PDB file of C-alpha atoms and ligand atoms in Angstrom:
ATOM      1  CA  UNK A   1       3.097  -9.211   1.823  1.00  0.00           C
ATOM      2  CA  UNK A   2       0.049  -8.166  -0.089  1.00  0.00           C
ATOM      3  CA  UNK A   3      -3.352  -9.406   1.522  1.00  0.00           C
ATOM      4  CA  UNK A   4      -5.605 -11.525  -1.069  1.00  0.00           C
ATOM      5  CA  UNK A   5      -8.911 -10.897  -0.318  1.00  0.00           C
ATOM      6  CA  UNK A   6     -11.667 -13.060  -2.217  1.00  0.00           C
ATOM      7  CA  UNK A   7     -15.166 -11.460  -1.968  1.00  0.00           C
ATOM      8  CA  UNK A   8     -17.109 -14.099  -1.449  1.00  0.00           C
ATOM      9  CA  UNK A   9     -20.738 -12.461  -1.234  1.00  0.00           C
ATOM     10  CA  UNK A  10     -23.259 -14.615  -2.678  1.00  0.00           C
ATOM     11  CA  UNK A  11     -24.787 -11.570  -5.129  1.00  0.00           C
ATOM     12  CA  UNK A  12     -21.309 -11.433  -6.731  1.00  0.00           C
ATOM     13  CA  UNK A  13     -20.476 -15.042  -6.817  1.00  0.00           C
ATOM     14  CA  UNK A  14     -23.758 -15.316  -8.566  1.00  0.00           C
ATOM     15  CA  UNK A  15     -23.431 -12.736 -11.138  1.00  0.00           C
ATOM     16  CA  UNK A  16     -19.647 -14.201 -11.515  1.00  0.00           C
ATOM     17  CA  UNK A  17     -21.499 -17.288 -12.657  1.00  0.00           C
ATOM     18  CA  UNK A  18     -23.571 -15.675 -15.165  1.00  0.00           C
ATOM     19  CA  UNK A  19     -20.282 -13.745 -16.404  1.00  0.00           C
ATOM     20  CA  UNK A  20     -18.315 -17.313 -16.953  1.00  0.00           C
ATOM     21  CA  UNK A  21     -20.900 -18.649 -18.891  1.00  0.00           C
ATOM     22  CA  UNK A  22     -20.214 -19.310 -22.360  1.00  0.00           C
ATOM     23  CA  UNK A  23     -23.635 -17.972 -23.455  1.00  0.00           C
ATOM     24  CA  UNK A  24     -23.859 -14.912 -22.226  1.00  0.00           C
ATOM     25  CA  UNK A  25     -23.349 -12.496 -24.830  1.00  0.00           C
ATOM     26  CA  UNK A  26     -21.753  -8.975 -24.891  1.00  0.00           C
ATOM     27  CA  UNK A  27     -24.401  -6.581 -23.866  1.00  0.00           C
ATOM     28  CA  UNK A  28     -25.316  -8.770 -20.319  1.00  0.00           C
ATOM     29  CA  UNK A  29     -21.669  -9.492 -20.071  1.00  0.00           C
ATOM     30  CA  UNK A  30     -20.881  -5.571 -19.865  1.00  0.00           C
ATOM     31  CA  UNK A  31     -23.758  -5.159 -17.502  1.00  0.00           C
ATOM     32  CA  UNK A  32     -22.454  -7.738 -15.261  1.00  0.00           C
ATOM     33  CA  UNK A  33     -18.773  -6.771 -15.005  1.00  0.00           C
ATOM     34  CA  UNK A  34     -19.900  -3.346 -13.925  1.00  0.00           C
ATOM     35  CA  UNK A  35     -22.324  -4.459 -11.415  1.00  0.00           C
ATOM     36  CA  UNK A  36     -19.969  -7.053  -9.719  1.00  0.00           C
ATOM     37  CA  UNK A  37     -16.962  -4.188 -10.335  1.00  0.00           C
ATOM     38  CA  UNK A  38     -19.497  -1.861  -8.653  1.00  0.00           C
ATOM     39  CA  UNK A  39     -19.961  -4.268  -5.947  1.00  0.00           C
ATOM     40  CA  UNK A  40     -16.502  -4.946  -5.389  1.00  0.00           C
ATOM     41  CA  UNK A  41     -15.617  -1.135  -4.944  1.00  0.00           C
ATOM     42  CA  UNK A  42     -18.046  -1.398  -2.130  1.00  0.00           C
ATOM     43  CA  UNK A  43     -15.463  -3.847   0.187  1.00  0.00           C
ATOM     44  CA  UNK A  44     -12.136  -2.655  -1.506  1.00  0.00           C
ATOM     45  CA  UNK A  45     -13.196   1.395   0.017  1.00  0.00           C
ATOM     46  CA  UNK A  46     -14.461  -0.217   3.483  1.00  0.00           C
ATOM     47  CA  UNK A  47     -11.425   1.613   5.143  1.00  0.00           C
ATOM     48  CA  UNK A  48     -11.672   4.767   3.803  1.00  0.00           C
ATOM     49  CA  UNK A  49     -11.335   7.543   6.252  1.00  0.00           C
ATOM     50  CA  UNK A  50     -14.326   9.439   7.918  1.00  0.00           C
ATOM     51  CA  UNK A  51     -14.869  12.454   9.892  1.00  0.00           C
ATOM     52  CA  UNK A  52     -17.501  13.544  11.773  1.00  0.00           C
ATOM     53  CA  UNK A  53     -20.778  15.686  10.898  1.00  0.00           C
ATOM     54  CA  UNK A  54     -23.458  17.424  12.345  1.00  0.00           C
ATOM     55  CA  UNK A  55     -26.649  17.019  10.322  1.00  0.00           C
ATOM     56  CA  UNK A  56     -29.969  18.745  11.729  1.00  0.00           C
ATOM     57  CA  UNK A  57     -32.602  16.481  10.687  1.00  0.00           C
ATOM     58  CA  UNK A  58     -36.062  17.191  10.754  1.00  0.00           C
ATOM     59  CA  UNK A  59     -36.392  15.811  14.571  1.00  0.00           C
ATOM     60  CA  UNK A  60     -33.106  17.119  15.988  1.00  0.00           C
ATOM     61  CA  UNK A  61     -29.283  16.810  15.679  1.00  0.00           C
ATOM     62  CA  UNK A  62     -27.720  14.281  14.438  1.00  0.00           C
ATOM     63  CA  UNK A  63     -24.238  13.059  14.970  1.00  0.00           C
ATOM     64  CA  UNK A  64     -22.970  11.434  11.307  1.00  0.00           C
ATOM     65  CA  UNK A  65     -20.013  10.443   9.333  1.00  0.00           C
ATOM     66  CA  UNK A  66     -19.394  11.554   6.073  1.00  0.00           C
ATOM     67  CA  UNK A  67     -15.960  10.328   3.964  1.00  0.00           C
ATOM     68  CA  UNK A  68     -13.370  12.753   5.395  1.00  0.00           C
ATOM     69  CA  UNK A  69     -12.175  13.213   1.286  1.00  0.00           C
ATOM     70  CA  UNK A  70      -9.746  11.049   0.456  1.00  0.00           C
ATOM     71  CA  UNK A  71      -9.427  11.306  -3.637  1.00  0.00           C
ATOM     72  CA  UNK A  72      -9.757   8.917  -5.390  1.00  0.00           C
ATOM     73  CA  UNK A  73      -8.194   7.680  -8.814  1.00  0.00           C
ATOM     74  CA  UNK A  74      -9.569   4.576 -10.668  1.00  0.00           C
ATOM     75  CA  UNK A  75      -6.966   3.049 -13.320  1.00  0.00           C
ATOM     76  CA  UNK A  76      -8.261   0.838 -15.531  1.00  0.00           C
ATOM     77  CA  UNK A  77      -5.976  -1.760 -17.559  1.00  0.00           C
ATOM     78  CA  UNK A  78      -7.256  -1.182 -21.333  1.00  0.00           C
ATOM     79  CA  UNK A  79      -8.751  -2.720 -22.558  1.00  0.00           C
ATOM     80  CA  UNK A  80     -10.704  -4.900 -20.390  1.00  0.00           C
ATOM     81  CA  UNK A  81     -10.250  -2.649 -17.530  1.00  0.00           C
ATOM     82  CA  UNK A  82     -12.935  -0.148 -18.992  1.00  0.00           C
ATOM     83  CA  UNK A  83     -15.692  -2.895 -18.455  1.00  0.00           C
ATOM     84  CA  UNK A  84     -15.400  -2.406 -15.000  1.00  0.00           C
ATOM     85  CA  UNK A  85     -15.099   1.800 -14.614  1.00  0.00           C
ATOM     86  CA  UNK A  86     -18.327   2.669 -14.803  1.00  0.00           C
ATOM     87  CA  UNK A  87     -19.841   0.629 -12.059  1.00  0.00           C
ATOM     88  CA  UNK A  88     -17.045   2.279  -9.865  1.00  0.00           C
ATOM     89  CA  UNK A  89     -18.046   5.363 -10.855  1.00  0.00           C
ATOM     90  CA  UNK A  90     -21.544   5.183  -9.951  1.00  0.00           C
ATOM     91  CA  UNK A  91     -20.245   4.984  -6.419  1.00  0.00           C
ATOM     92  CA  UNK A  92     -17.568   7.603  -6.585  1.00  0.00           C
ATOM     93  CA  UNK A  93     -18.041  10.083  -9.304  1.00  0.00           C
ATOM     94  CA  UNK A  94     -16.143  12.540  -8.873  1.00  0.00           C
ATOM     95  CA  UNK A  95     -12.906   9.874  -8.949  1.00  0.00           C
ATOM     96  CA  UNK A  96     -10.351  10.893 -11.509  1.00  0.00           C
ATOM     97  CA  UNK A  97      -9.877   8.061 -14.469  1.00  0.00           C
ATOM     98  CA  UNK A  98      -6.288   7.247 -15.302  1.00  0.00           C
ATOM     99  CA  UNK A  99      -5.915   4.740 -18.634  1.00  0.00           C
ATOM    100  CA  UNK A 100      -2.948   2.407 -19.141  1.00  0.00           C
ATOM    101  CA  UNK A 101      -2.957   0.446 -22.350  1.00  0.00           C
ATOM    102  CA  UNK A 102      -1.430  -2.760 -22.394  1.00  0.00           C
ATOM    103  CA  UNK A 103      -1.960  -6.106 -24.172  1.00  0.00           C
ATOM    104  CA  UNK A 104      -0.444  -9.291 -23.784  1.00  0.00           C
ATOM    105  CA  UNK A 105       1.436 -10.095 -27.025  1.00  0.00           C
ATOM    106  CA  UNK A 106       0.299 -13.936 -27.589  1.00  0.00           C
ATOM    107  CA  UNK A 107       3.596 -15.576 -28.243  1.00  0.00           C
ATOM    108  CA  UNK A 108       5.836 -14.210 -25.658  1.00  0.00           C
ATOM    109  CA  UNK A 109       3.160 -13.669 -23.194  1.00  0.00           C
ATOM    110  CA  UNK A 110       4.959 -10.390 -22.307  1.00  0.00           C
ATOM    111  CA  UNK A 111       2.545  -7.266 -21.937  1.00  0.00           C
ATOM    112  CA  UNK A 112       3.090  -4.725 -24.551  1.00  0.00           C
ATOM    113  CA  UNK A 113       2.279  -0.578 -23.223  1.00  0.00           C
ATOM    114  CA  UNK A 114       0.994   1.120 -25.889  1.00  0.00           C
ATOM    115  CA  UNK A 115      -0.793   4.134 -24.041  1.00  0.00           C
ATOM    116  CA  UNK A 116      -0.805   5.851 -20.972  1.00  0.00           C
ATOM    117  CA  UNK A 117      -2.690   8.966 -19.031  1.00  0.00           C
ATOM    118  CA  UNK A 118      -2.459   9.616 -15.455  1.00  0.00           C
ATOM    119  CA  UNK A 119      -4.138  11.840 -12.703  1.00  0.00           C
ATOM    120  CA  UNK A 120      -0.978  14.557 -12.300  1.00  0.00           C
ATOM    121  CA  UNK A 121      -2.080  14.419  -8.421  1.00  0.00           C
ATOM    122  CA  UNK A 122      -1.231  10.965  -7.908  1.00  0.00           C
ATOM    123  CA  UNK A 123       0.693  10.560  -4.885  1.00  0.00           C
ATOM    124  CA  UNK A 124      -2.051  12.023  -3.262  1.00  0.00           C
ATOM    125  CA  UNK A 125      -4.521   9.511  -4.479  1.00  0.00           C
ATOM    126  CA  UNK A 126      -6.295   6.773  -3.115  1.00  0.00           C
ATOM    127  CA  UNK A 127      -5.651   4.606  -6.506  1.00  0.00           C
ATOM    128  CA  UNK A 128      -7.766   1.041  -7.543  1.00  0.00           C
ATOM    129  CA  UNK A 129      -6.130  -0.492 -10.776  1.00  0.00           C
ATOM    130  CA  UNK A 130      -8.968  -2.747 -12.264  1.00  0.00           C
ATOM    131  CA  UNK A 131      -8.639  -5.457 -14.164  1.00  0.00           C
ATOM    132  CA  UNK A 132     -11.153  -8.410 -15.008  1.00  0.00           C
ATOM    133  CA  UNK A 133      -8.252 -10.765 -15.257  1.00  0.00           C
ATOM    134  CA  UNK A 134      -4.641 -11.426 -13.418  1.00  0.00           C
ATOM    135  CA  UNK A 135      -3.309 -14.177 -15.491  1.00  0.00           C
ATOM    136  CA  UNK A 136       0.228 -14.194 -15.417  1.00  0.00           C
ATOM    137  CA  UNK A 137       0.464 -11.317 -13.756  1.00  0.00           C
ATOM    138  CA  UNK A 138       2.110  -9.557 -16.144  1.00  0.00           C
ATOM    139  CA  UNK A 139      -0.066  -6.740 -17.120  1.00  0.00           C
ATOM    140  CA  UNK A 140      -0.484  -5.822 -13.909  1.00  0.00           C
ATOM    141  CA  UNK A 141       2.804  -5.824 -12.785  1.00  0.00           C
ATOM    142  CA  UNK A 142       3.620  -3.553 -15.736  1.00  0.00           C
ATOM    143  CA  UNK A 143       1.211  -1.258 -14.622  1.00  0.00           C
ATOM    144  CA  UNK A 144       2.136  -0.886 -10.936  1.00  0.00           C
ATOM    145  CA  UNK A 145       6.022  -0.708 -12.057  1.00  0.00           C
ATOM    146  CA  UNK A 146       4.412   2.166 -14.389  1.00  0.00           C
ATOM    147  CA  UNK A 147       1.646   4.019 -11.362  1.00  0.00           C
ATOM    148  CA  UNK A 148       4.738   3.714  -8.610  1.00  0.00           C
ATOM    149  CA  UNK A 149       7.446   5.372 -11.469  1.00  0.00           C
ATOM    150  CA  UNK A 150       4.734   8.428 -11.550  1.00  0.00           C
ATOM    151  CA  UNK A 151       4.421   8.504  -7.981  1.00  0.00           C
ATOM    152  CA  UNK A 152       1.530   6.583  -6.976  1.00  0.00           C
ATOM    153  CA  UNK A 153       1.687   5.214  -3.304  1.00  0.00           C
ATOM    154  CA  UNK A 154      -2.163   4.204  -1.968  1.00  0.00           C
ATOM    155  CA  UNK A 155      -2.542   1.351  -4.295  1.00  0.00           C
ATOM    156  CA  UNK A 156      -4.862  -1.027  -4.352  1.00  0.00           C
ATOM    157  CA  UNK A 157      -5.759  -3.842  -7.422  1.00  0.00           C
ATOM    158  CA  UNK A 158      -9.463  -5.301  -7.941  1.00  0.00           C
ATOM    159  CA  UNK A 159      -9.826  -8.085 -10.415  1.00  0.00           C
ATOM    160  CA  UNK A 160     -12.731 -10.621 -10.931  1.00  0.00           C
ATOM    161  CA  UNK A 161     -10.713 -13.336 -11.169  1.00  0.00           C
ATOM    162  CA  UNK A 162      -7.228 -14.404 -10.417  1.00  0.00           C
ATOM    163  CA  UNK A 163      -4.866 -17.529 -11.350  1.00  0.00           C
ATOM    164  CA  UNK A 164      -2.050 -18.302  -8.255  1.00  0.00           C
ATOM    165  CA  UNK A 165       0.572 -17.421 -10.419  1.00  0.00           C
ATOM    166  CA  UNK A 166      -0.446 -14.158 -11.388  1.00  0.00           C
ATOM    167  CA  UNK A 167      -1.348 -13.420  -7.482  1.00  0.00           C
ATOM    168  CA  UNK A 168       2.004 -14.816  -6.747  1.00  0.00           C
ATOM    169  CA  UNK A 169       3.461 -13.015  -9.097  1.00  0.00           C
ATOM    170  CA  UNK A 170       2.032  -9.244  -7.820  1.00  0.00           C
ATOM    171  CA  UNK A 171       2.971 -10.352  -4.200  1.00  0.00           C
ATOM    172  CA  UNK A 172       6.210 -10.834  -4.932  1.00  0.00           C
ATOM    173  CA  UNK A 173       6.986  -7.538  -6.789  1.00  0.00           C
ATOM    174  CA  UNK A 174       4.355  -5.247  -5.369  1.00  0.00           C
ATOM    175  CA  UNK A 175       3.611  -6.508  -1.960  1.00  0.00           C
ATOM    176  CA  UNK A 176       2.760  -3.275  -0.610  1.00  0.00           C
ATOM    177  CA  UNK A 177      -0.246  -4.005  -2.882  1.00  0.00           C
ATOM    178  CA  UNK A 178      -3.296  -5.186  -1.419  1.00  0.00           C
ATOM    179  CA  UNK A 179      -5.249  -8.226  -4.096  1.00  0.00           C
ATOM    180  CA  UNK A 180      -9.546  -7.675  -4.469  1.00  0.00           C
ATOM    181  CA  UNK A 181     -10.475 -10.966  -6.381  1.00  0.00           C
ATOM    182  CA  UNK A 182     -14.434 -12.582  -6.883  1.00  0.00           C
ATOM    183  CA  UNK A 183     -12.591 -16.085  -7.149  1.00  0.00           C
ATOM    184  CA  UNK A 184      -9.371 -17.645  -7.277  1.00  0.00           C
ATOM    185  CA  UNK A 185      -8.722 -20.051  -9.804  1.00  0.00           C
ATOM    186  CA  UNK A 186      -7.038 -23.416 -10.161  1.00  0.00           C
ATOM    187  CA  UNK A 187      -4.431 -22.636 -12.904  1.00  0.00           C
ATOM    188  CA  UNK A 188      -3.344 -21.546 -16.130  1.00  0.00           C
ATOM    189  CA  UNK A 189      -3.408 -23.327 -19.354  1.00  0.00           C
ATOM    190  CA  UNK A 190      -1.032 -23.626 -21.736  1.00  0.00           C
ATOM    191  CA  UNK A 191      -1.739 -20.577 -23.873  1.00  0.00           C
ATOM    192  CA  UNK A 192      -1.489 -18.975 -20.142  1.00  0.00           C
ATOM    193  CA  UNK A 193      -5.645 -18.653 -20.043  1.00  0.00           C
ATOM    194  CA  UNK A 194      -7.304 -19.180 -16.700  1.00  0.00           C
ATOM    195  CA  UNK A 195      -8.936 -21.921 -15.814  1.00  0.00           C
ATOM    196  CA  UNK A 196     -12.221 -22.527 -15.790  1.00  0.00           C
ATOM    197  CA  UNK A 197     -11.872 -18.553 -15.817  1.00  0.00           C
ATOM    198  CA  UNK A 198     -14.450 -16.364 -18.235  1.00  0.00           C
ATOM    199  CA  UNK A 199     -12.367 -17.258 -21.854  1.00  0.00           C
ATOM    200  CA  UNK A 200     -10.692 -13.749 -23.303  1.00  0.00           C
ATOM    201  CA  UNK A 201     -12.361 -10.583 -21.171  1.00  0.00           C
ATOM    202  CA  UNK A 202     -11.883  -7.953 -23.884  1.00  0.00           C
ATOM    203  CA  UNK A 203     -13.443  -9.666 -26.657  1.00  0.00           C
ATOM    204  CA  UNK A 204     -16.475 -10.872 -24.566  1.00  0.00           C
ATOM    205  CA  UNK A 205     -16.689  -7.051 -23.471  1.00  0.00           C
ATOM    206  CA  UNK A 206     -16.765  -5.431 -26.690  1.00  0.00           C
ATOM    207  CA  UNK A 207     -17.836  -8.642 -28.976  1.00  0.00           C
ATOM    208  CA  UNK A 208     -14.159  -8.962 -30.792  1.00  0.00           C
ATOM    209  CA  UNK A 209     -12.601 -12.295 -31.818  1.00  0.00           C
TER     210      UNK A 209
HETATM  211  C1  LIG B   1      -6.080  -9.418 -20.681  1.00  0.00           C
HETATM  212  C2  LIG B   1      -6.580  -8.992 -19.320  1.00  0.00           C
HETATM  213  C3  LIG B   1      -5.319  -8.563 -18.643  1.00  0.00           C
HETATM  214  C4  LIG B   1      -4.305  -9.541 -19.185  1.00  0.00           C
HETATM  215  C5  LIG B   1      -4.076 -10.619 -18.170  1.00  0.00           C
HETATM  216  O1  LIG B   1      -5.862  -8.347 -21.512  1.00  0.00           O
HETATM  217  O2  LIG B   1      -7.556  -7.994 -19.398  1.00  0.00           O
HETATM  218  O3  LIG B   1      -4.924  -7.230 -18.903  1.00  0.00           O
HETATM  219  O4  LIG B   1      -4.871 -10.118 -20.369  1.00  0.00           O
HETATM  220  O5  LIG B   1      -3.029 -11.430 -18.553  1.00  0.00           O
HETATM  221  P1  LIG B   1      -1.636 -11.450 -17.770  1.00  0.00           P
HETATM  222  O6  LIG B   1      -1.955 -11.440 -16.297  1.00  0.00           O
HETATM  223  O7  LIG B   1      -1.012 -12.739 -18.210  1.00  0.00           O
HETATM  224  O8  LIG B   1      -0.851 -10.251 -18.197  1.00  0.00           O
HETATM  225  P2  LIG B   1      -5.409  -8.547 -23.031  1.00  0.00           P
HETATM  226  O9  LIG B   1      -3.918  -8.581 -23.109  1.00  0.00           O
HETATM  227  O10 LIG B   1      -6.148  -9.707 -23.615  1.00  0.00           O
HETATM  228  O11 LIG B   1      -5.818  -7.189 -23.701  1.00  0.00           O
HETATM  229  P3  LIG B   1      -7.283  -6.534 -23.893  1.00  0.00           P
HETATM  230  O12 LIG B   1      -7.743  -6.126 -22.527  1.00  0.00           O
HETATM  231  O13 LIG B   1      -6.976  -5.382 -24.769  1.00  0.00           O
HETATM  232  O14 LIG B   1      -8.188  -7.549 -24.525  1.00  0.00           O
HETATM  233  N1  LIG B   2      -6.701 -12.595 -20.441  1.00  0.00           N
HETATM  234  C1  LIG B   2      -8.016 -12.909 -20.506  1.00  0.00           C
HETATM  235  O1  LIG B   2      -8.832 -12.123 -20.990  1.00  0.00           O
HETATM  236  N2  LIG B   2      -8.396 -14.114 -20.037  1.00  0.00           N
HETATM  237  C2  LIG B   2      -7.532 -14.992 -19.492  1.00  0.00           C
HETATM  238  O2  LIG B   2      -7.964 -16.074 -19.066  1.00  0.00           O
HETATM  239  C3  LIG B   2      -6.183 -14.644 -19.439  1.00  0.00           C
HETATM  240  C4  LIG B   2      -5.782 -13.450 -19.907  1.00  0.00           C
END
């Protein structure tokens, strides 16, 4: 069963605050995601392998760790997804940036692929699928059914912010899938929006209605 693990550090939850607001426009909004995405990278890579290095420093040897290069392959959900790449990024550059495009057609609810571009190495990847928002879970499933058919193994999803059913719902079809989340909400509503949640993560990224 996938772990769900909420990252509850008070510089994210904080920012996460700022994010839900209805007032904060586009430009701090896009600022934010990346830093708490940024953030968020920081716990979801805490088990990454090291080796050991000897570093002369100006004093004398040194005994250090260094990341033993595990590769890495960030796939964000477009378009939403692509608010959070860059703050990943400025911890791992060299990662490799894989783009799914899906939307979530509003009457059925079901997610719609309209575009993807993978890593060709990507069963040797570690891989983080990002995602602001696991609703329904849909999207995301769609996505890891997609990653998996291409060969992806090492997968791991970061979102800011979850509803139970959409957890529920990657548990029971991915549970080899470890969860990231900021917060875990109460519920959906009735046009499957989360609740309180942010409102629609796409159009507050790139100022669409
Ligand atoms: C949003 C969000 C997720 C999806 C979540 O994208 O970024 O991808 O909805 O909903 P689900 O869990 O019920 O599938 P949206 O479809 O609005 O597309 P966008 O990112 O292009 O705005
Ligand atoms: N997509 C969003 O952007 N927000 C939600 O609350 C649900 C799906």
């Amino acid at each position: 069963m996938s772990r769900v693990v909420v990252i509850d550090h008070p510089l994210i939850q904080h920012k996460l605050s700022i994010i839900r607001d209805k007032d904060t426009g586009p430009k701090e909004f896009r600022e934010l995601v990346n830093e708490v995405a940024m953030l968020m990278a920081y716990e979801v890579t805490r088990d990454l392998p090291t080796e050991e290095v000897e570093v002369e420093t100006p004093v004398a040897r040194a005994r250090c760790r260094r990341l033993a290069g595990e590769k890495i392959g960030l796939i964000p959900i477009l378009r939403a997804g692509l608010g959070m790449v860059q703050g990943i990024l400025n911890l791992y550059p060299t990662a490799r940036v894989g783009h799914i495009g899906l939307y979530r057609d509003p009457g059925t609810l079901q997610p719609v692929e309209y575009y993807c571009k993978l890593p060709s190495d990507l069963s040797e990847r570690e891989l983080i699928v990002v995602d602001p928002m696991l609703a329904t879970g849909g999207s995301v499933v769609a996505a890891l059914d997609l990653i998996k058919r291409r060969g992806g193994v090492k997968i791991k999803l970061l979102c800011l912010i979850a509803a139970p059913e959409g957890v529920k719902a990657v548990q029971e079809t991915h549970p080899d899938v470890d969860i990231y989340i900021a917060a875990l909400d109460e519920r959906l509503n009735e046009h499957a929006y989360i609740v309180p949640g942010l409102g629609d993560a796409g159009d507050r990224l790139f100022g669409t209605k």
